[in-house]
């Protein structure tokens, strides 16, 4: 079974976009670690077309079982805390807003 989570970011106008993307891919993606109930992760960071500089972090988790024991939303909260700590050390604010959404799908629908 696979579970997909989408985490959205909107950057402020004075944010360093390359620094943000580099930090997400090098320091935030690796936060999600394999456990006894996960067998893999796929990460994608997409730039969204809009008036604001927005990104969507899409994570697909491959689960070993379909018992629903994996809590992707808590993993997003952990990743968010790391990102917020990093942002607090930046000379300018980077994020305008964050939001997340989660979906579950059977393997047969996603493979």
XYZ file of N, CA and C in Angstrom:
333
model
N 0.840 -1.178 0.000
C 0.000 0.000 0.000
C 0.885 1.240 0.000
N 0.386 2.278 -0.587
C 1.122 3.535 -0.622
C 0.300 4.635 0.037
N 1.016 5.578 0.650
C 0.396 6.751 1.253
C 1.114 7.964 0.675
N 0.359 8.975 0.312
C 0.948 10.185 -0.258
C 0.593 11.385 0.604
N 1.594 12.214 0.857
C 1.386 13.452 1.595
C 1.864 14.618 0.752
N 1.141 15.725 0.841
C 1.523 16.942 0.118
C 1.659 18.061 1.136
N 2.810 18.692 1.131
C 3.099 19.788 2.044
C 3.413 21.004 1.188
N 2.688 22.073 1.374
C 2.828 23.261 0.516
C 3.523 24.395 1.253
N 4.384 25.114 0.518
C 5.112 26.256 1.049
C 4.923 27.442 0.121
N 4.826 28.634 0.677
C 4.836 29.859 -0.115
C 5.956 30.742 0.436
N 6.861 31.147 -0.410
C 8.002 31.954 0.011
C 7.662 33.431 -0.006
N 8.233 34.159 0.934
C 8.094 35.608 0.937
C 8.957 36.188 -0.182
N 8.666 37.422 -0.558
C 9.338 38.024 -1.716
C 10.847 38.180 -1.515
N 11.306 38.359 -0.270
C 12.744 38.556 -0.041
C 13.476 37.259 0.292
N 12.809 36.127 0.184
C 13.421 34.839 0.524
C 14.396 34.399 -0.566
N 15.455 33.737 -0.143
C 16.436 33.177 -1.061
C 15.904 31.814 -1.520
N 15.388 31.771 -2.724
C 14.726 30.569 -3.233
C 15.687 29.386 -3.359
N 16.883 29.616 -3.852
C 17.854 28.527 -4.012
C 18.285 27.959 -2.667
N 18.454 28.817 -1.680
C 18.819 28.376 -0.346
C 17.706 27.515 0.250
N 16.462 27.940 0.070
C 15.308 27.189 0.567
C 15.247 25.801 -0.081
N 15.330 25.741 -1.405
C 15.248 24.465 -2.122
C 16.403 23.550 -1.699
N 17.595 24.097 -1.588
C 18.739 23.304 -1.160
C 18.557 22.732 0.233
N 18.037 23.533 1.136
C 17.829 23.058 2.504
C 16.769 21.962 2.557
N 15.674 22.141 1.847
C 14.608 21.136 1.835
C 15.143 19.799 1.327
N 15.840 19.825 0.209
C 16.282 18.566 -0.393
C 17.412 17.900 0.401
N 18.307 18.682 1.007
C 19.444 18.097 1.717
C 19.151 17.783 3.183
N 18.291 18.561 3.833
C 18.112 18.426 5.278
C 16.716 18.005 5.720
N 15.723 18.235 4.903
C 14.355 17.893 5.311
C 13.930 16.548 4.721
N 14.200 16.315 3.449
C 13.850 15.014 2.855
C 14.384 13.839 3.689
N 15.651 13.880 4.133
C 16.192 12.731 4.869
C 15.559 12.480 6.241
N 14.744 13.390 6.739
C 14.107 13.197 8.043
C 13.238 11.940 8.025
N 12.584 11.688 6.903
C 11.724 10.513 6.810
C 12.610 9.287 6.654
N 12.602 8.432 7.643
C 13.470 7.270 7.693
C 12.659 5.989 7.563
N 13.296 4.952 7.036
C 12.645 3.652 6.953
C 12.389 3.111 8.357
N 11.238 2.476 8.516
C 10.867 1.845 9.777
C 10.457 0.407 9.474
N 9.983 -0.296 10.482
C 9.552 -1.680 10.269
C 8.298 -1.762 9.408
N 7.567 -0.638 9.253
C 6.338 -0.680 8.451
C 6.439 0.093 7.139
N 7.620 0.669 6.850
C 7.823 1.360 5.578
C 8.933 0.677 4.793
N 8.790 0.661 3.473
C 9.845 0.051 2.660
C 10.457 1.042 1.677
N 9.983 2.277 1.649
C 10.580 3.264 0.759
C 9.823 4.570 0.729
N 10.521 5.615 0.302
C 9.946 6.958 0.162
C 10.327 7.515 -1.197
N 9.438 8.259 -1.797
C 9.729 9.020 -3.003
C 9.410 10.475 -2.698
N 10.383 11.367 -2.924
C 10.213 12.790 -2.645
C 10.217 13.566 -3.954
N 9.341 14.538 -4.045
C 9.334 15.456 -5.177
C 9.069 16.859 -4.642
N 9.848 17.832 -5.085
C 9.613 19.231 -4.734
C 9.263 19.950 -6.025
N 8.032 20.387 -6.128
C 7.551 21.034 -7.348
C 7.348 22.520 -7.138
N 7.813 23.323 -8.087
C 7.501 24.744 -8.092
C 6.111 24.895 -8.692
N 5.229 25.586 -7.983
C 3.850 25.745 -8.448
C 3.712 27.095 -9.144
N 2.913 27.126 -10.179
C 2.697 28.370 -10.912
C 1.611 29.186 -10.222
N 1.986 30.385 -9.785
C 1.039 31.307 -9.155
C 1.729 32.664 -9.020
N 1.015 33.625 -8.466
C 1.607 34.942 -8.234
C 2.679 34.883 -7.148
N 2.515 33.961 -6.199
C 3.502 33.767 -5.144
C 4.483 32.682 -5.557
N 5.652 32.680 -4.961
C 6.614 31.597 -5.193
C 6.231 30.455 -4.274
N 5.536 29.469 -4.821
C 5.028 28.361 -4.029
C 5.661 27.049 -4.452
N 5.788 26.164 -3.466
C 6.322 24.828 -3.700
C 5.403 23.798 -3.074
N 5.386 22.622 -3.661
C 4.683 21.485 -3.078
C 5.694 20.365 -2.898
N 5.821 19.881 -1.657
C 6.659 18.732 -1.349
C 5.725 17.533 -1.338
N 5.905 16.631 -2.276
C 5.057 15.452 -2.398
C 5.872 14.242 -1.965
N 5.358 13.531 -0.968
C 6.035 12.350 -0.449
C 5.118 11.155 -0.635
N 5.634 10.116 -1.257
C 4.907 8.851 -1.355
C 5.652 7.825 -0.521
N 4.943 7.228 0.414
C 5.503 6.230 1.314
C 4.976 4.870 0.895
N 5.868 3.916 0.700
C 5.461 2.546 0.435
C 5.432 1.815 1.766
N 4.254 1.296 2.114
C 4.057 0.624 3.389
C 4.167 -0.888 3.222
N 4.716 -1.531 4.222
C 4.863 -2.980 4.209
C 3.503 -3.655 4.408
N 2.678 -3.075 5.274
C 1.342 -3.614 5.544
C 0.310 -2.525 5.328
N -0.938 -2.903 5.302
C -1.995 -1.897 5.126
C -2.800 -1.712 6.410
N -2.158 -1.901 7.580
C -2.887 -1.771 8.838
C -3.090 -0.322 9.273
N -2.531 0.628 8.543
C -2.742 2.044 8.832
C -1.966 2.556 10.026
N -0.938 1.841 10.458
C -0.193 2.220 11.650
C 0.796 3.365 11.407
N 1.138 3.647 10.158
C 2.124 4.701 9.878
C 1.442 6.066 9.915
N 2.041 7.004 10.638
C 1.462 8.337 10.808
C 2.304 9.357 10.040
N 2.002 9.541 8.762
C 2.751 10.476 7.926
C 2.587 11.911 8.416
N 1.436 12.261 8.966
C 1.228 13.630 9.441
C 2.192 13.965 10.586
N 2.504 13.001 11.461
C 3.468 13.284 12.536
C 4.871 13.448 11.961
N 5.176 12.717 10.885
C 6.467 12.889 10.229
C 6.577 14.273 9.597
N 5.479 14.767 9.017
C 5.467 16.121 8.478
C 5.687 17.148 9.590
N 5.070 16.921 10.749
C 5.264 17.855 11.865
C 6.730 17.876 12.292
N 7.363 16.715 12.340
C 8.779 16.635 12.695
C 9.633 17.371 11.661
N 9.341 17.173 10.391
C 10.071 17.876 9.324
C 9.835 19.376 9.414
N 8.616 19.754 9.721
C 8.269 21.173 9.844
C 9.049 21.823 10.977
N 9.186 21.133 12.102
C 9.951 21.682 13.224
C 11.404 21.926 12.822
N 11.986 20.985 12.071
C 13.368 21.176 11.627
C 13.466 22.370 10.691
N 12.502 22.513 9.805
C 12.498 23.643 8.873
C 12.328 24.962 9.619
N 11.425 25.003 10.593
C 11.189 26.230 11.368
C 12.435 26.605 12.161
N 13.120 25.628 12.746
C 14.373 25.918 13.473
C 15.411 26.517 12.541
N 15.506 25.970 11.335
C 16.449 26.501 10.349
C 16.058 27.922 9.958
N 14.770 28.161 9.754
C 14.303 29.489 9.353
C 14.566 30.525 10.442
N 14.466 30.106 11.700
C 14.690 31.032 12.810
C 16.126 31.557 12.819
N 17.045 30.815 12.244
C 18.446 31.235 12.182
C 18.757 32.070 10.941
N 17.791 32.210 10.026
C 18.005 32.962 8.797
C 17.843 34.452 9.083
N 18.571 35.318 8.362
C 18.441 36.759 8.580
C 17.098 37.316 8.096
N 16.448 36.651 7.162
C 15.127 37.099 6.700
C 14.153 35.935 6.785
N 12.906 36.261 6.951
C 11.893 35.206 7.003
C 11.745 34.587 5.622
N 11.432 33.311 5.574
C 11.357 32.607 4.299
C 9.942 32.179 3.946
N 9.202 31.678 4.903
C 7.889 31.125 4.595
C 6.770 32.121 4.824
N 5.799 32.078 3.953
C 4.588 32.855 4.142
C 3.526 31.999 4.809
N 3.369 30.768 4.336
C 2.408 29.862 4.960
C 2.772 28.432 4.632
N 2.228 27.521 5.427
C 2.425 26.095 5.211
C 1.070 25.426 5.346
N 0.866 24.389 4.601
C -0.324 23.566 4.776
C -0.015 22.180 4.255
N -0.716 21.206 4.773
C -0.454 19.844 4.333
C -1.751 19.110 4.077
N -1.647 18.090 3.268
C -2.780 17.209 3.032
C -2.235 15.807 2.832
N -3.024 14.835 3.220
C -2.603 13.441 3.121
C -3.642 12.652 2.354
N -3.182 11.690 1.589
C -4.104 10.781 0.903
C -3.575 9.372 1.044
N -4.480 8.418 1.035
C -4.097 7.010 1.062
C -4.632 6.366 -0.201
N -3.904 5.422 -0.712
C -4.368 4.712 -1.908
C -3.847 3.289 -1.869
N -4.589 2.391 -2.430
C -4.124 1.019 -2.542
C -3.013 0.942 -3.566
N -2.116 0.005 -3.400
C -0.991 -0.172 -4.316
C -1.478 -0.327 -5.761
N -2.572 -1.024 -5.948
C -3.052 -1.288 -7.307
C -3.431 0.000 -8.032
N -3.820 1.026 -7.280
C -4.184 2.291 -7.911
C -2.970 3.142 -8.232
N -1.851 2.914 -7.552
C -0.675 3.776 -7.725
C 0.434 3.144 -8.538
N 0.442 1.851 -8.704
C 1.556 1.201 -9.430
C 1.337 1.236 -10.923
